[in-house]
Amino acid sequence: MKILLTGSNGLLGQKLVKLITEQTDHQLVATARGKNRLPASDLYQFESLDITDKNHVLNCIKTHQPNVVINTAAMTNVDQCETEKEDCWQLNVTAVEYLIEACEQNNSFLLHLSTDFIFDGEDGPYSEEAEANPVSYYGESKLAAEKLIEGSNIEWAIARTVLVYGIAHDMSRSNIILWVKKSLEEGKEIQVVDDQWRTPTLAEDLAQGCLLIAEQKATGIFNISGDDLLTPYEMAIATAEFFKLPTDSMTKTDSTKFKQTAKRPPKTGFILDKAKNILGYKPHSFKDGIEILADQIN
């Protein structure tokens, strides 16, 4: 199978490149805006691609004729989306229109990444059938893209996910585990929220879920996340316990104490029965996820 990946420089993109090249015989064309941030390899082809440029998208997919396109590219900084609405819409919605058109012209299956932020967080954890009601512009943009895909004539799947954590090749991104570990090691005073709930997702698990969808060309919407419903404070405690760090400098707080541009849904998280039963998806526990990150740090 030939897979074309967008957003290959991102955390999920990097994990997908690694998974596809190391564990499958599929041909991979990795694309991202700008230069390749991963080590060059003869196991995949890299091409610079701006998915907000319609002609570039149409030409790229026509040239490579992929069986499957996996779209991981997006503007995901929730506060930035609130202040830079035009850029957010361009990348999260208009670019998806171009990908749909290109997939239609080349008979490619499209797998698109979406988010728990399409929900208002009043009634989580959510199944695939739950009613969306975004409370941020980021959530609105991701829901608009989902609707475009659902209304299209192509074969498609949507993988929704929650709070993805992991370690990028160039260590360019932090996450709650790394932040808590570093802060407690340095004895910094940190406040961690205990009134929001998520099912945090190990980036490797999300990559595995995406590959399962792509290989089966399983159509429809799938929840692909972790299985443990936790608050950030519970995630921080689990991190401290794993690394045997003192928690005296960590205090529990609530989200009203933080000023954030965009509103966050209080309680999301996903029910994973569909992905487990149809795809054979098996996520790691949060504790196992910390262990995997610890190995990667070392």
PDB file of C-alpha atoms in Angstrom:
ATOM      1  CA  MET A   1       0.000   0.000   0.000  1.00  0.00           C
ATOM      2  CA  LYS A   2       1.174   3.545  -0.675  1.00  0.00           C
ATOM      3  CA  ILE A   3       0.517   6.056   2.103  1.00  0.00           C
ATOM      4  CA  LEU A   4       0.897   9.822   1.836  1.00  0.00           C
ATOM      5  CA  LEU A   5       1.234  11.521   5.208  1.00  0.00           C
ATOM      6  CA  THR A   6       0.759  15.240   5.915  1.00  0.00           C
ATOM      7  CA  GLY A   7       2.267  16.896   8.983  1.00  0.00           C
ATOM      8  CA  SER A   8       5.162  14.441   9.186  1.00  0.00           C
ATOM      9  CA  ASN A   9       7.228  16.873  11.301  1.00  0.00           C
ATOM     10  CA  GLY A  10       4.627  16.894  14.079  1.00  0.00           C
ATOM     11  CA  LEU A  11       4.624  14.501  17.039  1.00  0.00           C
ATOM     12  CA  LEU A  12       2.049  12.102  15.552  1.00  0.00           C
ATOM     13  CA  GLY A  13       3.589  12.473  12.081  1.00  0.00           C
ATOM     14  CA  GLN A  14       7.003  11.443  13.420  1.00  0.00           C
ATOM     15  CA  LYS A  15       5.554   8.404  15.207  1.00  0.00           C
ATOM     16  CA  LEU A  16       3.721   7.344  12.026  1.00  0.00           C
ATOM     17  CA  VAL A  17       6.893   7.633   9.926  1.00  0.00           C
ATOM     18  CA  LYS A  18       8.707   5.421  12.445  1.00  0.00           C
ATOM     19  CA  LEU A  19       5.881   2.877  12.693  1.00  0.00           C
ATOM     20  CA  ILE A  20       5.240   2.583   8.934  1.00  0.00           C
ATOM     21  CA  THR A  21       8.919   2.356   7.951  1.00  0.00           C
ATOM     22  CA  GLU A  22       9.986  -0.007  10.741  1.00  0.00           C
ATOM     23  CA  GLN A  23       7.010  -2.339  11.017  1.00  0.00           C
ATOM     24  CA  THR A  24       5.345  -2.510   7.592  1.00  0.00           C
ATOM     25  CA  ASP A  25       6.200  -2.938   3.908  1.00  0.00           C
ATOM     26  CA  HIS A  26       4.024   0.001   2.850  1.00  0.00           C
ATOM     27  CA  GLN A  27       5.477   2.739   0.645  1.00  0.00           C
ATOM     28  CA  LEU A  28       5.502   6.068   2.476  1.00  0.00           C
ATOM     29  CA  VAL A  29       5.546   9.618   1.168  1.00  0.00           C
ATOM     30  CA  ALA A  30       6.025  11.923   4.161  1.00  0.00           C
ATOM     31  CA  THR A  31       5.112  15.573   3.666  1.00  0.00           C
ATOM     32  CA  ALA A  32       5.331  18.652   5.863  1.00  0.00           C
ATOM     33  CA  ARG A  33       5.635  22.397   5.530  1.00  0.00           C
ATOM     34  CA  GLY A  34       9.318  23.305   5.331  1.00  0.00           C
ATOM     35  CA  LYS A  35      12.264  20.956   5.771  1.00  0.00           C
ATOM     36  CA  ASN A  36      12.187  17.380   7.025  1.00  0.00           C
ATOM     37  CA  ARG A  37      12.946  17.325  10.780  1.00  0.00           C
ATOM     38  CA  LEU A  38      13.488  13.574  10.843  1.00  0.00           C
ATOM     39  CA  PRO A  39      16.714  11.824   9.826  1.00  0.00           C
ATOM     40  CA  ALA A  40      16.785  11.213   6.079  1.00  0.00           C
ATOM     41  CA  SER A  41      16.214   7.582   5.159  1.00  0.00           C
ATOM     42  CA  ASP A  42      15.805   5.480   2.058  1.00  0.00           C
ATOM     43  CA  LEU A  43      12.816   3.819   3.758  1.00  0.00           C
ATOM     44  CA  TYR A  44      10.529   6.722   2.820  1.00  0.00           C
ATOM     45  CA  GLN A  45      10.313   9.679   0.476  1.00  0.00           C
ATOM     46  CA  PHE A  46       9.996  13.234   1.844  1.00  0.00           C
ATOM     47  CA  GLU A  47       8.393  16.142   0.027  1.00  0.00           C
ATOM     48  CA  SER A  48       7.794  19.654   1.322  1.00  0.00           C
ATOM     49  CA  LEU A  49       4.050  20.399   1.070  1.00  0.00           C
ATOM     50  CA  ASP A  50       1.948  23.391   2.105  1.00  0.00           C
ATOM     51  CA  ILE A  51      -1.569  21.961   2.409  1.00  0.00           C
ATOM     52  CA  THR A  52      -3.080  25.458   2.293  1.00  0.00           C
ATOM     53  CA  ASP A  53      -1.870  25.764  -1.337  1.00  0.00           C
ATOM     54  CA  LYS A  54      -4.556  24.113  -3.454  1.00  0.00           C
ATOM     55  CA  ASN A  55      -2.459  23.497  -6.586  1.00  0.00           C
ATOM     56  CA  HIS A  56       0.382  22.128  -4.518  1.00  0.00           C
ATOM     57  CA  VAL A  57      -1.987  19.637  -2.840  1.00  0.00           C
ATOM     58  CA  LEU A  58      -3.656  18.551  -6.099  1.00  0.00           C
ATOM     59  CA  ASN A  59      -0.323  18.122  -7.893  1.00  0.00           C
ATOM     60  CA  CYS A  60       1.358  16.295  -5.030  1.00  0.00           C
ATOM     61  CA  ILE A  61      -1.400  13.704  -4.671  1.00  0.00           C
ATOM     62  CA  LYS A  62      -1.731  13.328  -8.445  1.00  0.00           C
ATOM     63  CA  THR A  63       2.036  12.702  -8.712  1.00  0.00           C
ATOM     64  CA  HIS A  64       2.216  10.107  -5.949  1.00  0.00           C
ATOM     65  CA  GLN A  65      -1.183   8.401  -6.418  1.00  0.00           C
ATOM     66  CA  PRO A  66      -1.415   7.183  -2.795  1.00  0.00           C
ATOM     67  CA  ASN A  67      -3.940   4.515  -1.777  1.00  0.00           C
ATOM     68  CA  VAL A  68      -4.345   6.295   1.557  1.00  0.00           C
ATOM     69  CA  VAL A  69      -3.813   9.898   2.660  1.00  0.00           C
ATOM     70  CA  ILE A  70      -3.383  10.439   6.422  1.00  0.00           C
ATOM     71  CA  ASN A  71      -3.902  14.087   7.366  1.00  0.00           C
ATOM     72  CA  THR A  72      -2.227  14.924  10.673  1.00  0.00           C
ATOM     73  CA  ALA A  73      -1.452  18.554   9.758  1.00  0.00           C
ATOM     74  CA  ALA A  74      -3.438  21.140  11.721  1.00  0.00           C
ATOM     75  CA  MET A  75      -3.236  24.246  13.858  1.00  0.00           C
ATOM     76  CA  THR A  76      -3.721  22.710  17.310  1.00  0.00           C
ATOM     77  CA  ASN A  77      -2.730  25.510  19.687  1.00  0.00           C
ATOM     78  CA  VAL A  78      -6.181  26.231  21.084  1.00  0.00           C
ATOM     79  CA  ASP A  79      -5.444  29.810  22.200  1.00  0.00           C
ATOM     80  CA  GLN A  80      -3.644  30.670  18.955  1.00  0.00           C
ATOM     81  CA  CYS A  81      -6.685  29.451  16.999  1.00  0.00           C
ATOM     82  CA  GLU A  82      -8.832  31.880  19.005  1.00  0.00           C
ATOM     83  CA  THR A  83      -6.650  34.894  18.122  1.00  0.00           C
ATOM     84  CA  GLU A  84      -5.582  33.874  14.583  1.00  0.00           C
ATOM     85  CA  LYS A  85      -8.933  32.687  13.273  1.00  0.00           C
ATOM     86  CA  GLU A  86      -8.166  33.162   9.583  1.00  0.00           C
ATOM     87  CA  ASP A  87      -4.988  31.055   9.735  1.00  0.00           C
ATOM     88  CA  CYS A  88      -6.781  28.451  11.825  1.00  0.00           C
ATOM     89  CA  TRP A  89      -9.626  28.115   9.306  1.00  0.00           C
ATOM     90  CA  GLN A  90      -7.185  28.004   6.396  1.00  0.00           C
ATOM     91  CA  LEU A  91      -5.206  25.096   7.860  1.00  0.00           C
ATOM     92  CA  ASN A  92      -7.978  23.199   9.664  1.00  0.00           C
ATOM     93  CA  VAL A  93     -10.835  23.561   7.179  1.00  0.00           C
ATOM     94  CA  THR A  94      -9.901  25.006   3.756  1.00  0.00           C
ATOM     95  CA  ALA A  95      -6.873  22.704   3.442  1.00  0.00           C
ATOM     96  CA  VAL A  96      -9.155  19.743   4.169  1.00  0.00           C
ATOM     97  CA  GLU A  97     -11.357  20.828   1.234  1.00  0.00           C
ATOM     98  CA  TYR A  98      -8.269  20.623  -1.002  1.00  0.00           C
ATOM     99  CA  LEU A  99      -7.345  17.183   0.340  1.00  0.00           C
ATOM    100  CA  ILE A 100     -10.895  15.920  -0.259  1.00  0.00           C
ATOM    101  CA  GLU A 101     -10.799  17.192  -3.849  1.00  0.00           C
ATOM    102  CA  ALA A 102      -7.387  15.583  -4.444  1.00  0.00           C
ATOM    103  CA  CYS A 103      -8.528  12.269  -2.924  1.00  0.00           C
ATOM    104  CA  GLU A 104     -11.649  12.328  -5.082  1.00  0.00           C
ATOM    105  CA  GLN A 105      -9.610  12.902  -8.255  1.00  0.00           C
ATOM    106  CA  ASN A 106      -7.167  10.094  -7.416  1.00  0.00           C
ATOM    107  CA  ASN A 107      -9.479   7.606  -5.720  1.00  0.00           C
ATOM    108  CA  SER A 108      -7.529   7.809  -2.441  1.00  0.00           C
ATOM    109  CA  PHE A 109      -8.882   6.905   1.006  1.00  0.00           C
ATOM    110  CA  LEU A 110      -8.635   9.857   3.434  1.00  0.00           C
ATOM    111  CA  LEU A 111      -7.955   9.403   7.133  1.00  0.00           C
ATOM    112  CA  HIS A 112      -8.329  12.707   8.973  1.00  0.00           C
ATOM    113  CA  LEU A 113      -7.363  13.484  12.570  1.00  0.00           C
ATOM    114  CA  SER A 114      -9.897  15.212  14.808  1.00  0.00           C
ATOM    115  CA  THR A 115     -10.291  16.044  18.479  1.00  0.00           C
ATOM    116  CA  ASP A 116     -12.303  15.781  21.706  1.00  0.00           C
ATOM    117  CA  PHE A 117     -12.545  19.600  21.564  1.00  0.00           C
ATOM    118  CA  ILE A 118     -15.546  19.306  19.219  1.00  0.00           C
ATOM    119  CA  PHE A 119     -17.483  18.557  22.456  1.00  0.00           C
ATOM    120  CA  ASP A 120     -18.525  20.978  25.212  1.00  0.00           C
ATOM    121  CA  GLY A 121     -17.252  18.687  27.983  1.00  0.00           C
ATOM    122  CA  GLU A 122     -20.520  18.665  29.918  1.00  0.00           C
ATOM    123  CA  ASP A 123     -21.166  14.957  29.429  1.00  0.00           C
ATOM    124  CA  GLY A 124     -17.888  13.060  28.846  1.00  0.00           C
ATOM    125  CA  PRO A 125     -16.563  10.481  28.200  1.00  0.00           C
ATOM    126  CA  TYR A 126     -18.022  10.432  24.681  1.00  0.00           C
ATOM    127  CA  SER A 127     -18.868   7.758  22.123  1.00  0.00           C
ATOM    128  CA  GLU A 128     -18.540   8.318  18.363  1.00  0.00           C
ATOM    129  CA  GLU A 129     -22.278   9.068  18.141  1.00  0.00           C
ATOM    130  CA  ALA A 130     -22.316  11.832  20.790  1.00  0.00           C
ATOM    131  CA  GLU A 131     -23.529  15.263  19.725  1.00  0.00           C
ATOM    132  CA  ALA A 132     -20.796  17.817  19.077  1.00  0.00           C
ATOM    133  CA  ASN A 133     -20.973  21.303  20.593  1.00  0.00           C
ATOM    134  CA  PRO A 134     -17.581  23.061  20.500  1.00  0.00           C
ATOM    135  CA  VAL A 135     -16.769  25.837  22.994  1.00  0.00           C
ATOM    136  CA  SER A 136     -13.662  27.170  21.177  1.00  0.00           C
ATOM    137  CA  TYR A 137     -12.801  28.301  17.652  1.00  0.00           C
ATOM    138  CA  TYR A 138     -10.348  25.403  17.394  1.00  0.00           C
ATOM    139  CA  GLY A 139     -13.206  22.995  18.158  1.00  0.00           C
ATOM    140  CA  GLU A 140     -15.432  24.768  15.622  1.00  0.00           C
ATOM    141  CA  SER A 141     -12.788  24.461  12.902  1.00  0.00           C
ATOM    142  CA  LYS A 142     -12.232  20.747  13.557  1.00  0.00           C
ATOM    143  CA  LEU A 143     -15.982  20.069  13.531  1.00  0.00           C
ATOM    144  CA  ALA A 144     -16.368  22.005  10.244  1.00  0.00           C
ATOM    145  CA  ALA A 145     -13.675  19.782   8.681  1.00  0.00           C
ATOM    146  CA  GLU A 146     -15.446  16.636   9.919  1.00  0.00           C
ATOM    147  CA  LYS A 147     -18.679  17.796   8.284  1.00  0.00           C
ATOM    148  CA  LEU A 148     -16.904  18.471   4.976  1.00  0.00           C
ATOM    149  CA  ILE A 149     -15.493  14.940   4.998  1.00  0.00           C
ATOM    150  CA  GLU A 150     -18.793  13.324   5.973  1.00  0.00           C
ATOM    151  CA  GLY A 151     -20.533  15.158   3.131  1.00  0.00           C
ATOM    152  CA  SER A 152     -17.930  14.187   0.524  1.00  0.00           C
ATOM    153  CA  ASN A 153     -17.971  11.433  -2.126  1.00  0.00           C
ATOM    154  CA  ILE A 154     -14.682   9.846  -1.074  1.00  0.00           C
ATOM    155  CA  GLU A 155     -13.920   6.869   1.130  1.00  0.00           C
ATOM    156  CA  TRP A 156     -12.975   8.331   4.511  1.00  0.00           C
ATOM    157  CA  ALA A 157     -12.329   7.784   8.186  1.00  0.00           C
ATOM    158  CA  ILE A 158     -11.985  10.253  11.042  1.00  0.00           C
ATOM    159  CA  ALA A 159      -9.798   9.410  14.037  1.00  0.00           C
ATOM    160  CA  ARG A 160     -10.702  11.571  17.026  1.00  0.00           C
ATOM    161  CA  THR A 161      -8.148  11.810  19.795  1.00  0.00           C
ATOM    162  CA  VAL A 162      -7.482  13.418  23.195  1.00  0.00           C
ATOM    163  CA  LEU A 163      -4.457  15.179  24.761  1.00  0.00           C
ATOM    164  CA  VAL A 164      -1.640  13.463  22.866  1.00  0.00           C
ATOM    165  CA  TYR A 165       1.648  13.097  24.736  1.00  0.00           C
ATOM    166  CA  GLY A 166       5.003  11.712  23.650  1.00  0.00           C
ATOM    167  CA  ILE A 167       8.559  12.627  22.771  1.00  0.00           C
ATOM    168  CA  ALA A 168       9.424  14.107  19.392  1.00  0.00           C
ATOM    169  CA  HIS A 169      12.689  13.163  17.683  1.00  0.00           C
ATOM    170  CA  ASP A 170      14.201  16.619  18.288  1.00  0.00           C
ATOM    171  CA  MET A 171      12.695  16.939  21.813  1.00  0.00           C
ATOM    172  CA  SER A 172      11.005  20.102  20.495  1.00  0.00           C
ATOM    173  CA  ARG A 173       7.759  19.582  22.380  1.00  0.00           C
ATOM    174  CA  SER A 174       7.095  19.313  26.061  1.00  0.00           C
ATOM    175  CA  ASN A 175       4.164  17.472  27.612  1.00  0.00           C
ATOM    176  CA  ILE A 176       2.647  17.117  31.060  1.00  0.00           C
ATOM    177  CA  ILE A 177       4.955  14.236  32.027  1.00  0.00           C
ATOM    178  CA  LEU A 178       8.162  16.038  31.034  1.00  0.00           C
ATOM    179  CA  TRP A 179       6.956  19.320  32.578  1.00  0.00           C
ATOM    180  CA  VAL A 180       6.041  17.740  35.926  1.00  0.00           C
ATOM    181  CA  LYS A 181       9.252  15.681  36.042  1.00  0.00           C
ATOM    182  CA  LYS A 182      11.492  18.680  35.313  1.00  0.00           C
ATOM    183  CA  SER A 183       9.616  21.024  37.682  1.00  0.00           C
ATOM    184  CA  LEU A 184       9.675  18.599  40.625  1.00  0.00           C
ATOM    185  CA  GLU A 185      13.335  17.711  40.048  1.00  0.00           C
ATOM    186  CA  GLU A 186      14.131  21.438  40.205  1.00  0.00           C
ATOM    187  CA  GLY A 187      11.912  21.935  43.274  1.00  0.00           C
ATOM    188  CA  LYS A 188       9.740  24.479  41.401  1.00  0.00           C
ATOM    189  CA  GLU A 189       6.340  25.399  42.837  1.00  0.00           C
ATOM    190  CA  ILE A 190       3.703  24.167  40.363  1.00  0.00           C
ATOM    191  CA  GLN A 191      -0.071  24.331  40.369  1.00  0.00           C
ATOM    192  CA  VAL A 192      -1.937  21.568  38.549  1.00  0.00           C
ATOM    193  CA  VAL A 193      -5.618  21.585  37.606  1.00  0.00           C
ATOM    194  CA  ASP A 194      -7.925  18.992  39.149  1.00  0.00           C
ATOM    195  CA  ASP A 195     -11.285  19.977  37.605  1.00  0.00           C
ATOM    196  CA  GLN A 196     -10.753  18.882  33.986  1.00  0.00           C
ATOM    197  CA  TRP A 197     -10.844  15.264  32.820  1.00  0.00           C
ATOM    198  CA  ARG A 198      -9.224  13.691  29.738  1.00  0.00           C
ATOM    199  CA  THR A 199      -8.198  10.262  28.438  1.00  0.00           C
ATOM    200  CA  PRO A 200      -4.542  11.134  27.589  1.00  0.00           C
ATOM    201  CA  THR A 201      -3.207   9.433  24.474  1.00  0.00           C
ATOM    202  CA  LEU A 202       0.290   8.060  23.993  1.00  0.00           C
ATOM    203  CA  ALA A 203       1.486   9.230  20.551  1.00  0.00           C
ATOM    204  CA  GLU A 204       2.609   5.673  19.695  1.00  0.00           C
ATOM    205  CA  ASP A 205      -0.907   4.386  20.441  1.00  0.00           C
ATOM    206  CA  LEU A 206      -2.471   7.028  18.214  1.00  0.00           C
ATOM    207  CA  ALA A 207      -0.076   6.110  15.389  1.00  0.00           C
ATOM    208  CA  GLN A 208      -0.999   2.437  15.823  1.00  0.00           C
ATOM    209  CA  GLY A 209      -4.714   3.298  15.724  1.00  0.00           C
ATOM    210  CA  CYS A 210      -4.227   5.321  12.526  1.00  0.00           C
ATOM    211  CA  LEU A 211      -2.320   2.472  10.887  1.00  0.00           C
ATOM    212  CA  LEU A 212      -5.060  -0.022  11.824  1.00  0.00           C
ATOM    213  CA  ILE A 213      -7.663   2.243  10.174  1.00  0.00           C
ATOM    214  CA  ALA A 214      -5.497   2.768   7.069  1.00  0.00           C
ATOM    215  CA  GLU A 215      -4.692  -0.922   6.591  1.00  0.00           C
ATOM    216  CA  GLN A 216      -8.324  -1.983   7.009  1.00  0.00           C
ATOM    217  CA  LYS A 217      -9.643   1.066   5.135  1.00  0.00           C
ATOM    218  CA  ALA A 218     -12.184   1.117   7.962  1.00  0.00           C
ATOM    219  CA  THR A 219     -14.681   3.855   7.182  1.00  0.00           C
ATOM    220  CA  GLY A 220     -16.453   6.146   9.635  1.00  0.00           C
ATOM    221  CA  ILE A 221     -15.499   7.821  12.901  1.00  0.00           C
ATOM    222  CA  PHE A 222     -13.248   6.142  15.480  1.00  0.00           C
ATOM    223  CA  ASN A 223     -12.262   7.269  18.959  1.00  0.00           C
ATOM    224  CA  ILE A 224      -8.517   6.648  19.329  1.00  0.00           C
ATOM    225  CA  SER A 225      -7.231   7.701  22.751  1.00  0.00           C
ATOM    226  CA  GLY A 226      -5.982   6.361  26.054  1.00  0.00           C
ATOM    227  CA  ASP A 227      -8.291   4.363  28.317  1.00  0.00           C
ATOM    228  CA  ASP A 228      -7.682   6.108  31.667  1.00  0.00           C
ATOM    229  CA  LEU A 229      -9.936   9.071  32.527  1.00  0.00           C
ATOM    230  CA  LEU A 230      -7.710  11.400  34.553  1.00  0.00           C
ATOM    231  CA  THR A 231      -7.360  15.009  35.677  1.00  0.00           C
ATOM    232  CA  PRO A 232      -4.035  16.766  35.001  1.00  0.00           C
ATOM    233  CA  TYR A 233      -3.389  16.601  38.771  1.00  0.00           C
ATOM    234  CA  GLU A 234      -3.848  12.811  38.724  1.00  0.00           C
ATOM    235  CA  MET A 235      -1.485  12.615  35.730  1.00  0.00           C
ATOM    236  CA  ALA A 236       1.066  14.711  37.678  1.00  0.00           C
ATOM    237  CA  ILE A 237       0.797  12.479  40.767  1.00  0.00           C
ATOM    238  CA  ALA A 238       1.270   9.356  38.605  1.00  0.00           C
ATOM    239  CA  THR A 239       4.366  10.974  37.056  1.00  0.00           C
ATOM    240  CA  ALA A 240       5.823  11.892  40.468  1.00  0.00           C
ATOM    241  CA  GLU A 241       5.213   8.366  41.761  1.00  0.00           C
ATOM    242  CA  PHE A 242       6.851   6.758  38.722  1.00  0.00           C
ATOM    243  CA  PHE A 243      10.009   8.898  38.942  1.00  0.00           C
ATOM    244  CA  LYS A 244       9.956   8.751  42.794  1.00  0.00           C
ATOM    245  CA  LEU A 245       9.891  12.543  43.105  1.00  0.00           C
ATOM    246  CA  PRO A 246       8.643  14.544  46.125  1.00  0.00           C
ATOM    247  CA  THR A 247       5.325  16.335  45.608  1.00  0.00           C
ATOM    248  CA  ASP A 248       5.704  19.047  48.304  1.00  0.00           C
ATOM    249  CA  SER A 249       6.112  21.765  45.666  1.00  0.00           C
ATOM    250  CA  MET A 250       2.968  20.680  43.761  1.00  0.00           C
ATOM    251  CA  THR A 251      -0.481  22.010  44.646  1.00  0.00           C
ATOM    252  CA  LYS A 252      -3.920  21.167  43.345  1.00  0.00           C
ATOM    253  CA  THR A 253      -5.885  24.029  41.806  1.00  0.00           C
ATOM    254  CA  ASP A 254      -8.874  24.606  39.512  1.00  0.00           C
ATOM    255  CA  SER A 255      -9.100  25.998  36.000  1.00  0.00           C
ATOM    256  CA  THR A 256     -10.600  29.340  37.110  1.00  0.00           C
ATOM    257  CA  LYS A 257      -7.142  30.282  38.439  1.00  0.00           C
ATOM    258  CA  PHE A 258      -5.669  30.327  34.912  1.00  0.00           C
ATOM    259  CA  LYS A 259      -6.375  32.977  32.319  1.00  0.00           C
ATOM    260  CA  GLN A 260      -6.622  31.318  28.903  1.00  0.00           C
ATOM    261  CA  THR A 261      -7.822  32.937  25.694  1.00  0.00           C
ATOM    262  CA  ALA A 262      -9.961  29.974  24.587  1.00  0.00           C
ATOM    263  CA  LYS A 263     -12.475  28.112  26.700  1.00  0.00           C
ATOM    264  CA  ARG A 264     -11.709  24.444  27.443  1.00  0.00           C
ATOM    265  CA  PRO A 265     -14.303  21.677  27.785  1.00  0.00           C
ATOM    266  CA  PRO A 266     -14.278  20.488  31.435  1.00  0.00           C
ATOM    267  CA  LYS A 267     -14.745  16.750  30.968  1.00  0.00           C
ATOM    268  CA  THR A 268     -14.134  14.966  27.685  1.00  0.00           C
ATOM    269  CA  GLY A 269     -12.452  11.564  27.318  1.00  0.00           C
ATOM    270  CA  PHE A 270     -13.563   8.794  24.975  1.00  0.00           C
ATOM    271  CA  ILE A 271     -15.335   5.461  25.035  1.00  0.00           C
ATOM    272  CA  LEU A 272     -13.161   3.133  22.949  1.00  0.00           C
ATOM    273  CA  ASP A 273     -15.401   0.086  22.410  1.00  0.00           C
ATOM    274  CA  LYS A 274     -15.766   0.650  18.655  1.00  0.00           C
ATOM    275  CA  ALA A 275     -12.014   0.945  17.973  1.00  0.00           C
ATOM    276  CA  LYS A 276     -11.265  -2.047  20.194  1.00  0.00           C
ATOM    277  CA  ASN A 277     -13.919  -4.280  18.633  1.00  0.00           C
ATOM    278  CA  ILE A 278     -13.612  -3.286  14.956  1.00  0.00           C
ATOM    279  CA  LEU A 279      -9.920  -2.375  14.645  1.00  0.00           C
ATOM    280  CA  GLY A 280      -8.367  -4.444  17.424  1.00  0.00           C
ATOM    281  CA  TYR A 281      -7.025  -1.236  19.008  1.00  0.00           C
ATOM    282  CA  LYS A 282      -5.237  -1.747  22.356  1.00  0.00           C
ATOM    283  CA  PRO A 283      -3.975   1.402  24.089  1.00  0.00           C
ATOM    284  CA  HIS A 284      -1.351   1.430  26.852  1.00  0.00           C
ATOM    285  CA  SER A 285      -2.328   2.503  30.360  1.00  0.00           C
ATOM    286  CA  PHE A 286      -1.133   5.965  31.422  1.00  0.00           C
ATOM    287  CA  LYS A 287       1.359   4.330  33.786  1.00  0.00           C
ATOM    288  CA  ASP A 288       2.797   2.240  30.924  1.00  0.00           C
ATOM    289  CA  GLY A 289       2.898   5.392  28.803  1.00  0.00           C
ATOM    290  CA  ILE A 290       5.082   7.115  31.401  1.00  0.00           C
ATOM    291  CA  GLU A 291       7.419   4.098  31.350  1.00  0.00           C
ATOM    292  CA  ILE A 292       7.698   4.241  27.536  1.00  0.00           C
ATOM    293  CA  LEU A 293       8.576   7.968  27.726  1.00  0.00           C
ATOM    294  CA  ALA A 294      11.116   7.285  30.499  1.00  0.00           C
ATOM    295  CA  ASP A 295      12.856   4.726  28.257  1.00  0.00           C
ATOM    296  CA  GLN A 296      12.914   7.229  25.391  1.00  0.00           C
ATOM    297  CA  ILE A 297      14.412   9.959  27.617  1.00  0.00           C
ATOM    298  CA  ASN A 298      17.189   7.565  28.599  1.00  0.00           C
TER     299      ASN A 298
END
